[in-house]
mmCIF file of C-alpha atoms and ligand atoms in Angstrom:
data_model
loop_
_atom_site.group_PDB
_atom_site.id
_atom_site.type_symbol
_atom_site.label_atom_id
_atom_site.label_comp_id
_atom_site.label_asym_id
_atom_site.label_seq_id
_atom_site.Cartn_x
_atom_site.Cartn_y
_atom_site.Cartn_z
ATOM 1 C CA MET A 980 223.207 60.602 61.440
ATOM 2 C CA HIS A 981 223.253 63.398 63.998
ATOM 3 C CA LEU A 982 220.436 64.000 66.479
ATOM 4 C CA ASP A 983 217.662 66.170 65.078
ATOM 5 C CA THR A 984 216.392 69.333 66.732
ATOM 6 C CA GLU A 985 213.296 67.704 68.200
ATOM 7 C CA THR A 986 215.420 65.010 69.844
ATOM 8 C CA LEU A 987 217.940 67.509 71.209
ATOM 9 C CA GLU A 988 215.191 69.609 72.774
ATOM 10 C CA ARG A 989 213.546 66.529 74.211
ATOM 11 C CA LEU A 990 216.856 65.444 75.712
ATOM 12 C CA LEU A 991 217.238 68.870 77.222
ATOM 13 C CA HIS A 992 213.769 68.729 78.752
ATOM 14 C CA ASP A 993 213.645 65.052 79.691
ATOM 15 C CA GLU A 994 210.809 64.413 77.246
ATOM 16 C CA LEU A 995 212.084 61.307 75.428
ATOM 17 C CA ASP A 996 210.627 57.867 75.914
ATOM 18 C CA PRO A 997 213.092 55.417 77.474
ATOM 19 C CA ARG A 998 213.976 53.665 74.222
ATOM 20 C CA ARG A 999 214.785 56.863 72.319
ATOM 21 C CA GLN A 1000 216.519 58.218 75.392
ATOM 22 C CA THR A 1001 218.866 55.220 75.396
ATOM 23 C CA GLU A 1002 219.532 55.489 71.664
ATOM 24 C CA SER A 1003 220.179 59.202 71.885
ATOM 25 C CA ARG A 1004 222.466 58.819 74.881
ATOM 26 C CA ARG A 1005 224.433 56.231 72.953
ATOM 27 C CA HIS A 1006 224.827 58.648 70.058
ATOM 28 C CA LEU A 1007 225.862 61.441 72.422
ATOM 29 C CA ASP A 1008 228.531 59.227 73.965
ATOM 30 C CA ALA A 1009 230.069 58.779 70.527
ATOM 31 C CA CYS A 1010 229.474 62.234 69.047
ATOM 32 C CA PRO A 1011 231.220 65.327 70.434
ATOM 33 C CA ASP A 1012 229.340 67.538 67.947
ATOM 34 C CA CYS A 1013 225.949 66.607 69.309
ATOM 35 C CA ARG A 1014 227.225 66.834 72.891
ATOM 36 C CA GLU A 1015 228.258 70.405 72.147
ATOM 37 C CA ARG A 1016 224.933 71.154 70.445
ATOM 38 C CA LEU A 1017 223.082 69.887 73.499
ATOM 39 C CA ALA A 1018 225.249 71.881 75.892
ATOM 40 C CA ASP A 1019 224.828 74.966 73.726
ATOM 41 C CA ALA A 1020 221.045 74.549 73.625
ATOM 42 C CA GLY A 1021 221.018 74.318 77.426
ATOM 43 C CA ARG A 1022 223.186 77.424 77.846
ATOM 44 C CA ARG A 1023 221.113 79.454 75.399
ATOM 45 C CA GLU A 1024 217.867 78.455 77.013
ATOM 46 C CA ALA A 1025 219.160 79.334 80.475
ATOM 47 C CA ARG A 1026 220.156 82.760 79.160
ATOM 48 C CA ILE A 1027 216.754 83.374 77.563
ATOM 49 C CA PHE A 1028 214.822 82.267 80.624
ATOM 50 C CA GLY A 1029 217.143 84.427 82.737
ATOM 51 C CA LEU A 1030 216.327 87.430 80.532
ATOM 52 C CA PHE A 1031 212.613 86.818 81.087
ATOM 53 C CA GLU A 1032 213.177 87.583 84.766
ATOM 54 C CA GLU A 1033 213.903 91.174 83.740
ATOM 55 C CA LEU A 1034 210.196 91.491 83.035
ATOM 56 C CA ASP A 1035 208.965 90.394 86.427
ATOM 57 C CA HIS A 1036 207.096 92.741 88.695
ATOM 58 C CA GLU A 1037 206.854 92.152 92.419
ATOM 59 C CA PRO A 1038 204.240 89.436 93.152
ATOM 60 C CA THR A 1039 202.756 91.416 96.023
ATOM 61 C CA ALA A 1040 200.123 89.986 98.328
ATOM 62 C CA ALA A 1041 197.508 92.193 96.658
ATOM 63 C CA ARG A 1042 198.416 90.867 93.227
ATOM 64 C CA LEU A 1043 198.298 87.260 94.388
ATOM 65 C CA ALA A 1044 195.181 87.635 96.522
ATOM 66 C CA LEU A 1045 192.448 85.054 96.323
ATOM 67 C CA PRO A 1046 189.325 86.682 94.896
ATOM 68 C CA ASP A 1047 186.390 87.453 97.205
ATOM 69 C CA SER A 1048 184.322 84.522 96.070
ATOM 70 C CA CYS A 1049 186.999 82.170 97.406
ATOM 71 C CA PRO A 1050 186.833 82.539 101.171
ATOM 72 C CA GLU A 1051 190.056 81.973 103.057
ATOM 73 C CA PRO A 1052 190.224 78.556 104.681
ATOM 74 C CA ALA A 1053 189.813 78.572 108.428
ATOM 75 C CA ARG A 1054 193.198 77.039 109.120
ATOM 76 C CA LYS A 1055 196.195 79.262 108.770
ATOM 77 C CA GLU A 1056 199.011 76.907 107.867
ATOM 78 C CA PRO A 1057 200.330 77.418 104.353
ATOM 79 C CA ALA A 1058 198.369 75.209 101.994
ATOM 80 C CA TRP A 1059 201.487 73.565 100.592
ATOM 81 C CA TYR A 1060 202.449 72.485 104.039
ATOM 82 C CA ARG A 1061 199.163 70.675 104.389
ATOM 83 C CA ILE A 1062 199.523 69.022 101.003
ATOM 84 C CA ALA A 1063 202.965 67.826 101.960
ATOM 85 C CA ALA A 1064 201.704 66.675 105.335
ATOM 86 C CA SER A 1065 199.034 64.593 103.675
ATOM 87 C CA ILE A 1066 201.451 62.589 101.574
ATOM 88 C CA ALA A 1067 200.698 59.053 102.657
ATOM 89 C CA LEU A 1068 204.219 57.730 102.663
ATOM 90 C CA VAL A 1069 206.021 60.257 104.739
ATOM 91 C CA ILE A 1070 209.444 58.773 105.123
ATOM 92 C CA ALA A 1071 210.883 61.362 107.395
ATOM 93 C CA ALA A 1072 209.440 63.606 110.048
ATOM 94 C CA ALA A 1073 209.267 67.351 110.034
ATOM 95 C CA GLY A 1074 211.314 69.214 112.517
ATOM 96 C CA LEU A 1075 212.253 72.643 113.594
ATOM 97 C CA LEU A 1076 215.939 72.923 113.075
ATOM 98 C CA TYR A 1077 217.960 75.286 115.094
ATOM 99 C CA ALA A 1078 221.474 76.517 115.000
ATOM 100 C CA LEU A 1079 222.966 78.389 117.963
ATOM 101 C CA PRO A 1080 222.339 82.120 117.914
ATOM 102 C CA GLY A 1081 225.223 83.677 116.077
ATOM 103 C CA SER A 1082 226.397 80.375 114.638
ATOM 104 C CA PRO A 1083 227.954 81.819 111.533
ATOM 105 C CA LEU A 1084 227.238 80.520 108.116
ATOM 106 C CA ARG A 1085 230.788 81.342 107.102
ATOM 107 C CA GLU A 1086 232.151 78.837 109.573
ATOM 108 C CA TRP A 1087 229.757 76.205 108.276
ATOM 109 C CA ILE A 1088 230.685 76.787 104.679
ATOM 110 C CA SER A 1089 234.360 76.542 105.516
ATOM 111 C CA ARG A 1090 233.838 73.124 107.108
ATOM 112 C CA PRO A 1091 231.516 71.217 104.829
ATOM 113 C CA GLY A 1092 230.981 67.705 106.069
ATOM 114 C CA ALA A 1093 232.329 68.404 109.540
ATOM 115 C CA ASP A 1094 229.018 67.773 111.243
ATOM 116 C CA GLY A 1095 227.112 64.543 111.594
ATOM 117 C CA ARG A 1096 224.471 64.064 108.981
ATOM 118 C CA GLY A 1097 220.797 64.092 109.774
ATOM 119 C CA THR A 1098 218.831 61.085 108.700
ATOM 120 C CA GLY A 1099 215.373 62.487 108.657
ATOM 121 C CA ASP A 1100 214.710 62.167 112.345
ATOM 122 C CA VAL A 1101 215.788 65.621 113.357
ATOM 123 C CA GLY A 1102 212.789 66.677 115.390
ATOM 124 C CA ALA A 1103 212.303 69.559 117.753
ATOM 125 C CA GLY A 1104 213.323 67.276 120.602
ATOM 126 C CA ARG A 1105 216.729 66.790 119.113
ATOM 127 C CA SER A 1106 217.251 70.360 118.170
ATOM 128 C CA GLU A 1107 219.308 71.151 121.242
ATOM 129 C CA GLU A 1108 221.695 68.314 120.573
ATOM 130 C CA VAL A 1109 222.356 69.512 117.081
ATOM 131 C CA ALA A 1110 222.325 73.189 117.948
ATOM 132 C CA GLY A 1111 225.380 74.937 116.686
ATOM 133 C CA ALA A 1112 226.025 72.318 114.065
ATOM 134 C CA LEU A 1113 224.350 72.005 110.755
ATOM 135 C CA SER A 1114 220.965 70.334 110.782
ATOM 136 C CA GLY A 1115 219.103 68.684 107.994
ATOM 137 C CA LEU A 1116 218.009 65.445 106.531
ATOM 138 C CA THR A 1117 219.077 62.804 104.100
ATOM 139 C CA VAL A 1118 216.806 60.951 101.753
ATOM 140 C CA ARG A 1119 217.256 58.535 98.928
ATOM 141 C CA SER A 1120 215.015 58.487 95.888
ATOM 142 C CA ASP A 1121 214.795 56.073 92.995
ATOM 143 C CA GLY A 1122 212.578 58.359 90.935
ATOM 144 C CA PRO A 1123 212.408 62.038 90.029
ATOM 145 C CA TYR A 1124 212.668 64.249 93.091
ATOM 146 C CA GLU A 1125 211.747 67.833 93.897
ATOM 147 C CA ILE A 1126 213.106 70.093 96.606
ATOM 148 C CA VAL A 1127 210.537 72.837 97.101
ATOM 149 C CA PHE A 1128 211.379 76.119 98.849
ATOM 150 C CA LEU A 1129 208.002 77.688 99.514
ATOM 151 C CA ALA A 1130 209.202 81.293 99.655
ATOM 152 C CA ARG A 1131 211.884 83.668 98.639
ATOM 153 C CA GLN A 1132 213.858 85.099 101.539
ATOM 154 C CA SER A 1133 215.191 88.543 102.373
ATOM 155 C CA SER A 1134 218.662 86.961 102.454
ATOM 156 C CA GLY A 1135 220.345 83.575 102.269
ATOM 157 C CA ARG A 1136 221.394 81.236 99.556
ATOM 158 C CA ILE A 1137 221.536 77.615 98.511
ATOM 159 C CA ARG A 1138 224.818 75.904 97.685
ATOM 160 C CA VAL A 1139 224.294 72.908 95.429
ATOM 161 C CA GLU A 1140 226.995 70.340 94.952
ATOM 162 C CA LEU A 1141 226.946 67.097 92.969
ATOM 163 C CA THR A 1142 228.482 64.154 94.788
ATOM 164 C CA PRO A 1143 229.132 60.459 94.069
ATOM 165 C CA SER A 1144 226.798 59.472 96.931
ATOM 166 C CA ARG A 1145 223.297 58.175 96.131
ATOM 167 C CA ASP A 1146 221.832 60.261 98.939
ATOM 168 C CA ILE A 1147 220.109 63.604 98.658
ATOM 169 C CA GLN A 1148 221.270 65.709 101.581
ATOM 170 C CA VAL A 1149 219.745 69.008 102.638
ATOM 171 C CA ARG A 1150 221.368 70.924 105.439
ATOM 172 C CA VAL A 1151 220.237 74.120 107.056
ATOM 173 C CA ALA A 1152 222.229 76.833 108.787
ATOM 174 C CA GLY A 1153 221.029 79.947 110.507
ATOM 175 C CA GLU A 1154 217.384 79.938 111.445
ATOM 176 C CA PRO A 1155 214.461 77.626 112.203
ATOM 177 C CA VAL A 1156 212.978 76.077 109.116
ATOM 178 C CA GLY A 1157 210.378 73.334 108.676
ATOM 179 C CA LEU A 1158 211.430 70.363 106.555
ATOM 180 C CA GLU A 1159 208.915 67.798 105.371
ATOM 181 C CA SER A 1160 209.924 64.977 103.100
ATOM 182 C CA GLY A 1161 207.749 62.672 101.051
ATOM 183 C CA PRO A 1162 208.527 59.940 98.522
ATOM 184 C CA ASP A 1163 209.144 62.354 95.666
ATOM 185 C CA ARG A 1164 209.449 65.718 97.316
ATOM 186 C CA LEU A 1165 211.061 67.629 100.139
ATOM 187 C CA VAL A 1166 209.249 70.784 101.195
ATOM 188 C CA VAL A 1167 211.164 73.558 102.970
ATOM 189 C CA SER A 1168 208.764 75.878 104.812
ATOM 190 C CA ASN A 1169 211.087 78.858 104.757
ATOM 191 C CA ALA A 1170 208.717 81.842 104.652
ATOM 192 C CA GLY A 1171 210.224 84.633 106.733
ATOM 193 C CA SER A 1172 213.475 82.746 107.297
ATOM 194 C CA ARG A 1173 216.962 84.000 106.491
ATOM 195 C CA ALA A 1174 218.607 80.582 106.685
ATOM 196 C CA SER A 1175 221.097 79.272 104.159
ATOM 197 C CA TYR A 1176 221.219 75.735 102.832
ATOM 198 C CA GLU A 1177 223.654 73.219 101.509
ATOM 199 C CA ILE A 1178 222.227 70.630 99.158
ATOM 200 C CA ARG A 1179 224.201 67.625 97.973
ATOM 201 C CA LEU A 1180 222.756 65.716 95.076
ATOM 202 C CA PRO A 1181 223.799 62.411 93.513
ATOM 203 C CA ALA A 1182 225.742 63.155 90.352
ATOM 204 C CA ASP A 1183 224.030 60.127 88.770
ATOM 205 C CA GLY A 1184 220.461 58.958 88.988
ATOM 206 C CA PRO A 1185 216.975 60.287 88.312
ATOM 207 C CA PRO A 1186 216.198 63.955 87.611
ATOM 208 C CA ILE A 1187 216.146 66.326 90.565
ATOM 209 C CA GLU A 1188 214.651 69.808 90.584
ATOM 210 C CA ILE A 1189 214.873 72.646 93.040
ATOM 211 C CA LEU A 1190 211.903 75.000 93.024
ATOM 212 C CA LEU A 1191 211.824 78.405 94.641
ATOM 213 C CA ASN A 1192 208.483 80.103 95.143
ATOM 214 C CA GLY A 1193 206.929 77.961 92.418
ATOM 215 C CA ARG A 1194 209.726 78.435 89.926
ATOM 216 C CA MET A 1195 212.338 75.931 88.832
ATOM 217 C CA VAL A 1196 215.772 77.348 89.717
ATOM 218 C CA PHE A 1197 217.863 74.232 89.288
ATOM 219 C CA ARG A 1198 217.445 70.972 87.481
ATOM 220 C CA LYS A 1199 219.840 68.110 87.073
ATOM 221 C CA GLN A 1200 219.352 65.094 84.931
ATOM 222 C CA GLY A 1201 222.170 62.622 84.748
ATOM 223 C CA ASP A 1202 225.245 64.808 84.820
ATOM 224 C CA ARG A 1203 223.561 67.663 82.998
ATOM 225 C CA VAL A 1204 222.572 70.729 84.962
ATOM 226 C CA GLU A 1205 220.121 73.431 83.949
ATOM 227 C CA THR A 1206 220.243 76.558 86.035
ATOM 228 C CA ALA A 1207 220.694 80.274 85.641
ATOM 229 C CA SER A 1208 222.694 80.461 88.877
ATOM 230 C CA ASP A 1209 226.407 80.953 89.233
ATOM 231 C CA LEU A 1210 228.897 78.101 89.262
ATOM 232 C CA ASP A 1211 231.792 78.914 91.540
ATOM 233 C CA PRO A 1212 235.327 77.681 90.813
ATOM 234 C CA SER A 1213 235.042 74.753 93.234
ATOM 235 C CA GLY A 1214 232.107 73.321 91.264
ATOM 236 C CA VAL A 1215 229.350 74.570 93.571
ATOM 237 C CA TYR A 1216 226.196 76.209 92.229
ATOM 238 C CA LEU A 1217 225.079 79.217 94.239
ATOM 239 C CA ILE A 1218 221.404 80.076 94.179
ATOM 240 C CA ASP A 1219 220.432 83.402 95.672
ATOM 241 C CA LEU A 1220 217.237 83.056 97.699
ATOM 242 C CA SER A 1221 216.550 86.785 97.557
ATOM 243 C CA SER A 1222 217.187 87.432 93.878
ATOM 244 C CA GLU A 1223 213.730 88.860 93.244
ATOM 245 C CA LEU A 1224 213.607 90.929 96.397
ATOM 246 C CA ARG A 1225 216.617 93.101 95.665
ATOM 247 C CA MET B 1473 189.329 65.626 108.284
ATOM 248 C CA SER B 1474 187.334 66.650 105.239
ATOM 249 C CA ARG B 1475 188.345 69.646 103.245
ATOM 250 C CA THR B 1476 185.869 72.007 101.662
ATOM 251 C CA PHE B 1477 186.114 73.000 98.027
ATOM 252 C CA SER B 1478 187.303 76.431 99.200
ATOM 253 C CA ASP B 1479 190.188 74.692 100.954
ATOM 254 C CA LEU B 1480 191.054 72.875 97.740
ATOM 255 C CA VAL B 1481 190.950 76.081 95.719
ATOM 256 C CA ALA B 1482 193.094 77.759 98.355
ATOM 257 C CA GLU B 1483 195.640 74.950 98.061
ATOM 258 C CA VAL B 1484 195.715 75.254 94.283
ATOM 259 C CA HIS B 1485 196.089 78.997 94.716
ATOM 260 C CA ALA B 1486 198.974 78.638 97.158
ATOM 261 C CA ALA B 1487 200.741 76.192 94.859
ATOM 262 C CA HIS B 1488 200.239 77.908 91.510
ATOM 263 C CA SER B 1489 199.219 81.556 91.842
ATOM 264 C CA ALA B 1490 202.810 82.868 91.804
ATOM 265 C CA SER B 1491 203.632 81.004 88.605
ATOM 266 C CA ILE B 1492 200.351 81.970 86.917
ATOM 267 C CA PHE B 1493 200.822 85.613 87.830
ATOM 268 C CA ARG B 1494 204.433 85.571 86.601
ATOM 269 C CA PHE B 1495 203.408 84.049 83.281
ATOM 270 C CA LEU B 1496 200.610 86.593 82.731
ATOM 271 C CA ASP B 1497 202.796 89.473 83.903
ATOM 272 C CA ARG B 1498 205.526 88.530 81.429
ATOM 273 C CA LEU B 1499 203.017 87.934 78.681
ATOM 274 C CA SER B 1500 201.147 91.221 79.099
ATOM 275 C CA GLY B 1501 203.809 93.536 80.523
ATOM 276 C CA ASP B 1502 201.083 94.790 82.837
ATOM 277 C CA PRO B 1503 201.146 93.447 86.418
ATOM 278 C CA ASP B 1504 197.726 94.832 87.291
ATOM 279 C CA LEU B 1505 196.129 93.221 84.265
ATOM 280 C CA ALA B 1506 198.000 89.989 85.112
ATOM 281 C CA ALA B 1507 196.636 90.053 88.660
ATOM 282 C CA ASP B 1508 193.098 90.691 87.385
ATOM 283 C CA LEU B 1509 193.286 87.867 84.850
ATOM 284 C CA ALA B 1510 194.665 85.415 87.407
ATOM 285 C CA GLN B 1511 191.968 86.332 89.901
ATOM 286 C CA GLU B 1512 189.237 86.006 87.287
ATOM 287 C CA ALA B 1513 190.547 82.529 86.448
ATOM 288 C CA PHE B 1514 190.302 81.572 90.122
ATOM 289 C CA VAL B 1515 186.776 82.965 90.310
ATOM 290 C CA ARG B 1516 185.866 80.681 87.400
ATOM 291 C CA LEU B 1517 187.537 77.725 89.073
ATOM 292 C CA TYR B 1518 185.548 78.462 92.189
ATOM 293 C CA ARG B 1519 182.322 78.623 90.188
ATOM 294 C CA ARG B 1520 183.201 75.392 88.413
ATOM 295 C CA GLY B 1521 182.702 73.611 91.711
ATOM 296 C CA THR B 1522 185.153 70.746 91.084
ATOM 297 C CA LEU B 1523 188.870 70.631 90.499
ATOM 298 C CA PRO B 1524 189.977 69.836 86.936
ATOM 299 C CA GLU B 1525 192.536 67.077 86.491
ATOM 300 C CA LYS B 1526 195.365 69.583 86.162
ATOM 301 C CA PRO B 1527 194.188 72.753 87.868
ATOM 302 C CA ASP B 1528 197.236 74.843 86.940
ATOM 303 C CA ARG B 1529 196.902 73.973 83.256
ATOM 304 C CA TRP B 1530 193.187 74.710 83.387
ATOM 305 C CA LEU B 1531 193.719 78.075 85.101
ATOM 306 C CA VAL B 1532 196.408 79.156 82.651
ATOM 307 C CA THR B 1533 194.246 78.191 79.685
ATOM 308 C CA VAL B 1534 191.315 80.193 81.070
ATOM 309 C CA ALA B 1535 193.509 83.216 81.837
ATOM 310 C CA LEU B 1536 195.175 82.994 78.432
ATOM 311 C CA ASN B 1537 191.801 83.081 76.677
ATOM 312 C CA LEU B 1538 190.745 86.052 78.804
ATOM 313 C CA PHE B 1539 193.991 87.792 77.878
ATOM 314 C CA ARG B 1540 193.555 87.142 74.159
ATOM 315 C CA ASN B 1541 190.005 88.517 74.308
ATOM 316 C CA GLU B 1542 191.254 91.534 76.207
ATOM 317 C CA ARG B 1543 193.958 92.211 73.623
ATOM 318 C CA SER B 1544 191.658 91.877 70.627
ATOM 319 C CA LYS B 1545 189.188 94.253 72.319
ATOM 320 C CA GLU B 1546 192.061 96.729 72.888
ATOM 321 C CA ARG B 1547 193.165 96.431 69.292
ATOM 322 C CA ARG B 1548 189.670 97.149 68.092
ATOM 323 C CA GLN B 1549 189.522 100.188 70.355
ATOM 324 C CA ARG B 1550 192.894 101.664 69.543
ATOM 325 C CA GLY B 1551 193.616 100.521 66.045
ATOM 326 C CA LEU B 1552 196.590 98.226 65.705
ATOM 327 C CA ARG B 1553 198.972 100.020 68.055
ATOM 328 C CA ALA B 1554 200.470 97.513 70.476
ATOM 329 C CA ALA B 1555 199.906 98.129 74.165
ATOM 330 C CA PHE B 1556 203.115 99.311 75.756
ATOM 331 C CA PRO B 1557 203.362 100.347 79.420
ATOM 332 C CA ASP B 1558 204.787 103.857 79.752
ATOM 333 C CA ASP B 1559 207.832 102.972 81.803
ATOM 334 C CA LEU B 1560 208.965 100.483 79.190
ATOM 335 C CA THR B 1561 208.993 102.797 76.192
ATOM 336 C CA PRO B 1562 212.305 102.103 74.469
ATOM 337 C CA GLY B 1563 214.583 104.842 73.266
ATOM 338 C CA ALA B 1564 214.337 106.854 76.480
ATOM 339 C CA GLY B 1565 218.120 107.252 76.247
ATOM 340 C CA PRO B 1566 220.923 105.934 78.440
ATOM 341 C CA SER B 1567 221.208 106.973 82.048
ATOM 342 C CA PRO B 1568 224.150 106.503 84.431
ATOM 343 C CA SER B 1569 222.155 104.743 87.122
ATOM 344 C CA ASP B 1570 221.895 100.965 87.399
ATOM 345 C CA ARG B 1571 218.166 101.264 87.662
ATOM 346 C CA ALA B 1572 217.973 102.899 84.273
ATOM 347 C CA GLU B 1573 220.248 100.224 82.818
ATOM 348 C CA SER B 1574 218.058 97.492 84.165
ATOM 349 C CA ARG B 1575 214.994 99.327 82.897
ATOM 350 C CA SER B 1576 216.482 99.534 79.454
ATOM 351 C CA ARG B 1577 217.289 95.821 79.488
ATOM 352 C CA ARG B 1578 213.712 95.203 80.528
ATOM 353 C CA ALA B 1579 212.562 97.293 77.569
ATOM 354 C CA GLU B 1580 214.803 95.273 75.238
ATOM 355 C CA VAL B 1581 213.449 91.953 76.506
ATOM 356 C CA ARG B 1582 209.903 93.311 76.294
ATOM 357 C CA SER B 1583 210.453 94.532 72.784
ATOM 358 C CA ALA B 1584 211.984 91.214 71.702
ATOM 359 C CA LEU B 1585 209.069 89.233 73.163
ATOM 360 C CA ASP B 1586 206.531 91.528 71.535
ATOM 361 C CA ARG B 1587 208.121 90.897 68.140
ATOM 362 C CA LEU B 1588 207.437 87.156 68.389
ATOM 363 C CA SER B 1589 204.293 85.535 67.140
ATOM 364 C CA PRO B 1590 201.751 85.041 69.943
ATOM 365 C CA ARG B 1591 202.313 81.279 69.760
ATOM 366 C CA ASP B 1592 206.099 81.552 70.114
ATOM 367 C CA ARG B 1593 205.721 84.026 72.960
ATOM 368 C CA GLU B 1594 203.222 81.881 74.856
ATOM 369 C CA LEU B 1595 205.222 78.714 74.199
ATOM 370 C CA LEU B 1596 208.438 80.170 75.594
ATOM 371 C CA LEU B 1597 206.824 81.761 78.625
ATOM 372 C CA LEU B 1598 204.899 78.607 79.500
ATOM 373 C CA ARG B 1599 207.970 76.412 79.094
ATOM 374 C CA ALA B 1600 209.837 78.826 81.382
ATOM 375 C CA GLU B 1601 207.203 77.919 83.990
ATOM 376 C CA GLY B 1602 208.118 74.262 83.562
ATOM 377 C CA TYR B 1603 205.084 72.903 81.704
ATOM 378 C CA SER B 1604 205.584 69.540 80.021
ATOM 379 C CA TYR B 1605 205.345 69.010 76.269
ATOM 380 C CA ARG B 1606 201.965 67.353 76.736
ATOM 381 C CA ASP B 1607 200.695 70.355 78.721
ATOM 382 C CA LEU B 1608 202.084 72.809 76.176
ATOM 383 C CA ALA B 1609 200.475 70.903 73.326
ATOM 384 C CA ASP B 1610 197.112 70.916 75.129
ATOM 385 C CA MET B 1611 197.231 74.551 76.226
ATOM 386 C CA LEU B 1612 198.318 75.946 72.860
ATOM 387 C CA THR B 1613 196.615 73.328 70.654
ATOM 388 C CA ILE B 1614 199.809 72.333 68.886
ATOM 389 C CA ASN B 1615 201.060 68.916 67.859
ATOM 390 C CA GLU B 1616 202.804 67.264 70.803
ATOM 391 C CA ALA B 1617 205.289 65.510 68.509
ATOM 392 C CA SER B 1618 206.776 68.805 67.345
ATOM 393 C CA VAL B 1619 206.845 70.782 70.586
ATOM 394 C CA GLY B 1620 210.662 70.501 70.784
ATOM 395 C CA THR B 1621 211.127 71.809 67.254
ATOM 396 C CA LEU B 1622 208.697 74.664 67.881
ATOM 397 C CA LEU B 1623 210.503 75.536 71.102
ATOM 398 C CA ALA B 1624 213.889 75.579 69.374
ATOM 399 C CA ARG B 1625 212.492 77.808 66.639
ATOM 400 C CA ALA B 1626 210.861 80.161 69.146
ATOM 401 C CA LYS B 1627 214.129 80.459 71.086
ATOM 402 C CA ARG B 1628 216.028 81.333 67.905
ATOM 403 C CA SER B 1629 213.389 83.931 66.996
ATOM 404 C CA PHE B 1630 213.681 85.429 70.455
ATOM 405 C CA GLU B 1631 217.481 85.610 70.227
ATOM 406 C CA THR B 1632 217.290 87.365 66.870
ATOM 407 C CA ALA B 1633 214.633 89.788 68.095
ATOM 408 C CA TYR B 1634 216.613 90.485 71.266
ATOM 409 C CA GLU B 1635 219.772 91.334 69.347
ATOM 410 C CA GLU B 1636 217.737 93.637 67.105
ATOM 411 C CA ALA B 1637 216.175 95.330 70.126
ATOM 412 C CA ARG B 1638 219.623 95.859 71.654
ATOM 413 C CA ARG B 1639 220.980 97.364 68.478
ATOM 414 C CA ALA B 1640 217.971 99.663 68.265
ATOM 415 C CA SER B 1641 218.342 101.026 71.799
HETATM 416 ZN ZN1 ZN C 1197 225.939 63.650 66.313
#
């Protein structure tokens, strides 16, 4: 018997309990029809959710203001930054990551993998050593993981590539950006930045989501990817960081 | 270092206000109303004095109820004519500029959404914000076991309504 609608939707949204997930996966492995139905459901949903963006009005500061009866906190750091900073098991330190002035993104993109990889210890003190090369950090996660970009940017984009490695790699080119990683989340404090990013995700393993300004822009689960962004011919997803600011 | 309740509300606001505004903006088609509803929900959170278990879910539920009340008040005042912001009125005719094209697509999406039942509309817009099936079931008081089926049905209804709106414009 083929998978029913409820099961297909739950597969799409990672809402099945482990036992039914295993059963359904087994059916999918053997049934091209249901594989196509699942892929079709994912494509149609991405299109619908993409159409919803047509409705969006600019979330200006005035529209997002805290009401008067909620006084601003005394400290000025973004609240998310503080939440991230309070995660008890911080497995990698934050750092300001610099590339040399004028270090062109184009050159970086043409040489993926040419630089040494960061391992989470790229602090301000090391920034000079890595200047001119790509900077970033590498984490490994056994559970669901989120990469959170706190803000949209006036320019810049994210290239997302699936790799056989088990590591999650985030690399930054262009401008200073704060990176803070916790056990289940990496927070990119990119407000006001025009940096671009290369993200390499394990093709296998637990679900990983990329959020931009509070919205999910990319999700992978197993080898299935949900995103409204473009897939270029070399198999790289390109996410525009300024799509709502045009 | 101890944080005041205002700090906590500010953190919730920083984490969720963009998503809550987007949801209400898409739901209502009126960004100023969306901003007002979101702010009123935060005022109520502030008055509540403690954080609910899932603050974002709580805020959306409060704002959604405020929106429904607002809409039924409007309907009473203006008969049954649906609220429709002026710049989205469909049938304004084609224009060569990209801006007009994008505006007409916006009108088509708006029109398609407005043809859905309130439950389908809310379900789709909340799922687009990433809420889990459990959250959706709680916020919309639907059976958690059939959220996937309801979502699939709502997506099909939207697709049909969208094609109709495109043909009409
Ligand atoms: Zn099948």
